[in-house]
Coordinates of C-alpha atoms and ligand atoms in Angstrom, one line a residue:
X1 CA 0.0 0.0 0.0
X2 CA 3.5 2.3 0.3
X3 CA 2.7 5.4 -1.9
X4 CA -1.1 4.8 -2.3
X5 CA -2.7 8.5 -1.7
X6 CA -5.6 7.6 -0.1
X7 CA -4.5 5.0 2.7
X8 CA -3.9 5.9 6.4
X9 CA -0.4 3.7 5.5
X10 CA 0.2 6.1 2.6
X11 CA -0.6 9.4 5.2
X12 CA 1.8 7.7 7.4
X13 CA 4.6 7.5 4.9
X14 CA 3.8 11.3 4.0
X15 CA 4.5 12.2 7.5
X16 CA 7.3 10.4 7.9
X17 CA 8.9 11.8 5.1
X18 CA 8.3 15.3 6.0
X19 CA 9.7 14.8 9.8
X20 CA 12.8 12.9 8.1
X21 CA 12.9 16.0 5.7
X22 CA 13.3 18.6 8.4
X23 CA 14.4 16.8 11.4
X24 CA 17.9 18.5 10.9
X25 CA 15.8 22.1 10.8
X26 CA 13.8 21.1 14.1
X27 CA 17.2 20.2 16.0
X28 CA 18.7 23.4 15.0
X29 CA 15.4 25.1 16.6
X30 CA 15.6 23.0 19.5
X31 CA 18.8 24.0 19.9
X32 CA 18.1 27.6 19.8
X33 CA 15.9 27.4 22.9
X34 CA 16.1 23.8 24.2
X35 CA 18.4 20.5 24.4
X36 CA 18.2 20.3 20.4
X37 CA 16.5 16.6 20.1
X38 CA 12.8 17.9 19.1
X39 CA 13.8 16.8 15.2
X40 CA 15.9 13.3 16.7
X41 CA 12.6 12.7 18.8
X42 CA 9.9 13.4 16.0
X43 CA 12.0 11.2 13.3
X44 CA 12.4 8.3 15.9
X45 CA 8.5 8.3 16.8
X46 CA 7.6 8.5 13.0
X47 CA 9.9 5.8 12.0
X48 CA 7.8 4.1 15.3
X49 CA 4.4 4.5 13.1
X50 CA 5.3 3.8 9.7
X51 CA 6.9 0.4 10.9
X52 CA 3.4 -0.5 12.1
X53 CA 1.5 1.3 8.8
X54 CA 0.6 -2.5 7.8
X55 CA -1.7 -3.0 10.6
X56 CA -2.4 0.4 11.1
X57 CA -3.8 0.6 8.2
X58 CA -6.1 -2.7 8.7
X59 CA -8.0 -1.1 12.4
X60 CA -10.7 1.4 12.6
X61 CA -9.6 4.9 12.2
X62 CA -10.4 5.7 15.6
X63 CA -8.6 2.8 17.4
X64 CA -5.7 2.9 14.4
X65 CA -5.2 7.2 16.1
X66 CA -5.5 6.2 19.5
X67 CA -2.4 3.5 19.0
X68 CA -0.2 6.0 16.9
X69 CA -0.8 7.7 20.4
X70 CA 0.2 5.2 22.1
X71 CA 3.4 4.7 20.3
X72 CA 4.1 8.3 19.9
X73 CA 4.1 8.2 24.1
X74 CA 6.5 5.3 23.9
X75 CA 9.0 6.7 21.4
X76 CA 9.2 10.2 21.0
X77 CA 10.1 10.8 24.8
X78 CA 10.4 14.4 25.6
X79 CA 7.7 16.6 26.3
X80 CA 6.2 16.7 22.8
X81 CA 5.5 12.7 23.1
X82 CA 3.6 12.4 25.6
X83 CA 1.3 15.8 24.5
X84 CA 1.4 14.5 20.7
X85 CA 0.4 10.9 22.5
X86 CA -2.3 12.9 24.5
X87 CA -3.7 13.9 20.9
X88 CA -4.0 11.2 19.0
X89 CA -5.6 8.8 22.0
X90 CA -8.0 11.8 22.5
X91 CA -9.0 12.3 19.1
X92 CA -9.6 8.4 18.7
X93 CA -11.0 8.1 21.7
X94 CA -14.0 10.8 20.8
X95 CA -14.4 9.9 17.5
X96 CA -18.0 9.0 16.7
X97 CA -20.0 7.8 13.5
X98 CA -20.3 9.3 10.8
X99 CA -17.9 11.2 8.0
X100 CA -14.1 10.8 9.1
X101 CA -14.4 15.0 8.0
X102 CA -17.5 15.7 10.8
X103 CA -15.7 13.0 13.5
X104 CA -12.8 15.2 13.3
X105 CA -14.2 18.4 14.2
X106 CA -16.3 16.7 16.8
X107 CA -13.1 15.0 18.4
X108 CA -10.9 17.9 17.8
X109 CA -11.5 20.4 20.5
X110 CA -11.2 18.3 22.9
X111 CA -8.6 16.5 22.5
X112 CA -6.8 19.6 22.3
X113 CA -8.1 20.4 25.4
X114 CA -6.7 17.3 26.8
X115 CA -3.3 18.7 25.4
X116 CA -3.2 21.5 27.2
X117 CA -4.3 19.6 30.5
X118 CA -1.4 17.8 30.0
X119 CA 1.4 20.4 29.3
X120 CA -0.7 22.3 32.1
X121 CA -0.3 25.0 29.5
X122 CA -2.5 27.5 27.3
X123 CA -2.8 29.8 24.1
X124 CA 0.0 32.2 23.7
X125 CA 2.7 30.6 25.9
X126 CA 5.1 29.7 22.8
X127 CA 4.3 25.8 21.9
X128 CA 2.7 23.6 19.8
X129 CA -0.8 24.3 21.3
X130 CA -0.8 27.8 19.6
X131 CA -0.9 25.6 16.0
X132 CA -3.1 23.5 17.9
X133 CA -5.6 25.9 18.8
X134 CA -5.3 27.8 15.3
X135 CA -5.9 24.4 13.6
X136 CA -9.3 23.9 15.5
X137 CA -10.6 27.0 15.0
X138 CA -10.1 26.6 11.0
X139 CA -11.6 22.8 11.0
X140 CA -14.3 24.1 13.5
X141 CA -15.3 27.1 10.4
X142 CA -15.3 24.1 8.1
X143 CA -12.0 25.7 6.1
X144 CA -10.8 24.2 3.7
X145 CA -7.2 21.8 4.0
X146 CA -5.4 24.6 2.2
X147 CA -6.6 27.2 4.9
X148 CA -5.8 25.1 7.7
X149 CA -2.6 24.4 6.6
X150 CA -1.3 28.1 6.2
X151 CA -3.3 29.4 9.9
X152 CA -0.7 26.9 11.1
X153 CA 2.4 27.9 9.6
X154 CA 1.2 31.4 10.7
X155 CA 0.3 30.3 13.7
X156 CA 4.3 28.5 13.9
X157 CA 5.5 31.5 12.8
X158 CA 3.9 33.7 15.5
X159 CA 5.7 32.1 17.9
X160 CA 8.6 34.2 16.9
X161 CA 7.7 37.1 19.0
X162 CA 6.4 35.1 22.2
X163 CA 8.5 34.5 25.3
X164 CA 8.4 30.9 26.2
X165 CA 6.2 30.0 29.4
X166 CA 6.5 25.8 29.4
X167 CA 9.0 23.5 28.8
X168 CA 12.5 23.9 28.3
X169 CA 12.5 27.2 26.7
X170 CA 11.1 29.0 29.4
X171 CA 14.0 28.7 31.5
X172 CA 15.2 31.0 29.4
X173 CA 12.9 33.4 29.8
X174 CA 13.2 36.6 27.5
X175 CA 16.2 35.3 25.2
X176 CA 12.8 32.8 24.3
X177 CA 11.9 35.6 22.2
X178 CA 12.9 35.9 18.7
X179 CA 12.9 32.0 17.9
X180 CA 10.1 29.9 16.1
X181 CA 9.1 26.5 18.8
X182 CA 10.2 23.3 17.6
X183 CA 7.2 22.2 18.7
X184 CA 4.9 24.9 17.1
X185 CA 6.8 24.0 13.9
X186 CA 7.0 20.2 14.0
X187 CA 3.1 20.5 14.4
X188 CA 2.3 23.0 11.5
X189 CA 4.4 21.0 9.5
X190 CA 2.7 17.7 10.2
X191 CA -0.5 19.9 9.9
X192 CA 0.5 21.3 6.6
X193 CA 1.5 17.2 5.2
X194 CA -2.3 15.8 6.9
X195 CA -3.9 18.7 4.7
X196 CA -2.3 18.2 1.3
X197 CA -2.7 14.6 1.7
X198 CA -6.3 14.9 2.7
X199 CA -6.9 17.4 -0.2
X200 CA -5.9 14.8 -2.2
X201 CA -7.0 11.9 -1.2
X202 CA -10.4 10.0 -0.3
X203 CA -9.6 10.1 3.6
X204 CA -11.9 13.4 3.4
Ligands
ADP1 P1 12.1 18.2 25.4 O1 11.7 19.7 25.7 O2 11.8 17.4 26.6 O3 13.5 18.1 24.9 P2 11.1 18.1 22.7 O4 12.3 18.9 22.4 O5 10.8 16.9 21.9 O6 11.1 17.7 24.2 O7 9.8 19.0 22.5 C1 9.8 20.4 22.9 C2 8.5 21.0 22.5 O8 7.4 20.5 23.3 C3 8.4 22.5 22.7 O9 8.9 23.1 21.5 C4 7.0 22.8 22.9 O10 6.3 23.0 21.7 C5 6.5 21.5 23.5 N1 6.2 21.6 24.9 C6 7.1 21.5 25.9 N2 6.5 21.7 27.1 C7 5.2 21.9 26.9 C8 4.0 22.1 27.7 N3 4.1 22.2 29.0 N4 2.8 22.3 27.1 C9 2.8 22.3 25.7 N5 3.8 22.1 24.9 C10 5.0 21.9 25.5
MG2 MG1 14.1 19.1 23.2

């Protein structure tokens, strides 16, 4: 199924390729304002996935999200992988009949509500639930894949200007400022790979 654009496998391979593509780029953020394994983390928990696409790929959506989860919590480590993990066991978790499109705007808020339980953390504190929260609101207006993807690069972007209050980064307090989150950009770029693929595929 490796390359077949409207699988969950082939989504898998998508994002695996695009977190292999910039893991270097998410390091040297990481680095900026943290230990500098945010890229070595997301590749490892990808690589976790896509070597268990087969049977993925043969489960329910909602029970095949809720063990990426589970295997994101196992292998990314850090504090994205148990928030990422937090995610995708919500999402499955509260996903309901219906189109995959209307299950996932149903699931979606809360689940990143469960997120920011977990990271005891909120809008505007410089981390991946500012693309989080951007992303909701756009599914939540029923945008289209294109818009979500680019509220979330802005989103990523806009992190620029905020000082880090969570994790790592906040330790250094104002020297935060001026540098994009690894976080906030791993998850805009996994955003913008789930939206092409969808926009292109039957998973919609
Ligand atoms: P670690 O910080 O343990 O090295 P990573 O480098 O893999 O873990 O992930 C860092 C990212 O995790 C940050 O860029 C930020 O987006 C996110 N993050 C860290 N702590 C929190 C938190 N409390 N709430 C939300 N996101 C967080
Ligand atoms: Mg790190």
């Amino acid at each position: 199924m490796d390359g077949d654009r409207s699988t969950l496998a082939g989504l898998i391979e998508a994002c695996r390729e695009a977190i292999a593509a910039n893991a270097e780029h998410l390091c040297a953020l990481d680095r900026a304002i943290g230990d500098g394994d945010h890229g070595t983390n997301m590749k490892r928990g990808c690589e976790a996935v896509y070597a268990e696409r087969g049977e993925l790929d043969a489960m329910p959506l909602p029970r095949a999200l809720e063990r990426i989860g589970m295997t994101l919590v196992m292998t990314v480590g850090g504090a994205a992988g148990p928030l990422y993990g937090t995610l995708l066991i919500e999402m499955g978790r509260r996903m309901e009949g219906g189109r995959a499109k209307d299950r996932l705007a149903h699931a979606l808020p809360e689940a990143v509500e469960a997120v920011a339980r977990r990271g005891r953390s909120q809008a505007g504190e410089k981390t991946l639930l500012d693309v989080l929260y951007a992303v909701q609101s756009e599914v939540l207006k029923q945008e289209t894949p294109a818009r979500i993807a680019a509220a979330a690069g802005m989103a990523a972007r806009d992190t620029i200007a905020m000082k880090a209050m969570r994790g790592r980064a906040s330790f250094l307090g104002d020297r935060s400022i001026g540098h994009m989150d690894p976080g906030a950009c791993s998850c805009a770029l996994l955003t913008d790979t789930i939206c092409r693929y969808i926009g292109e595929s039957q998973l919609a």
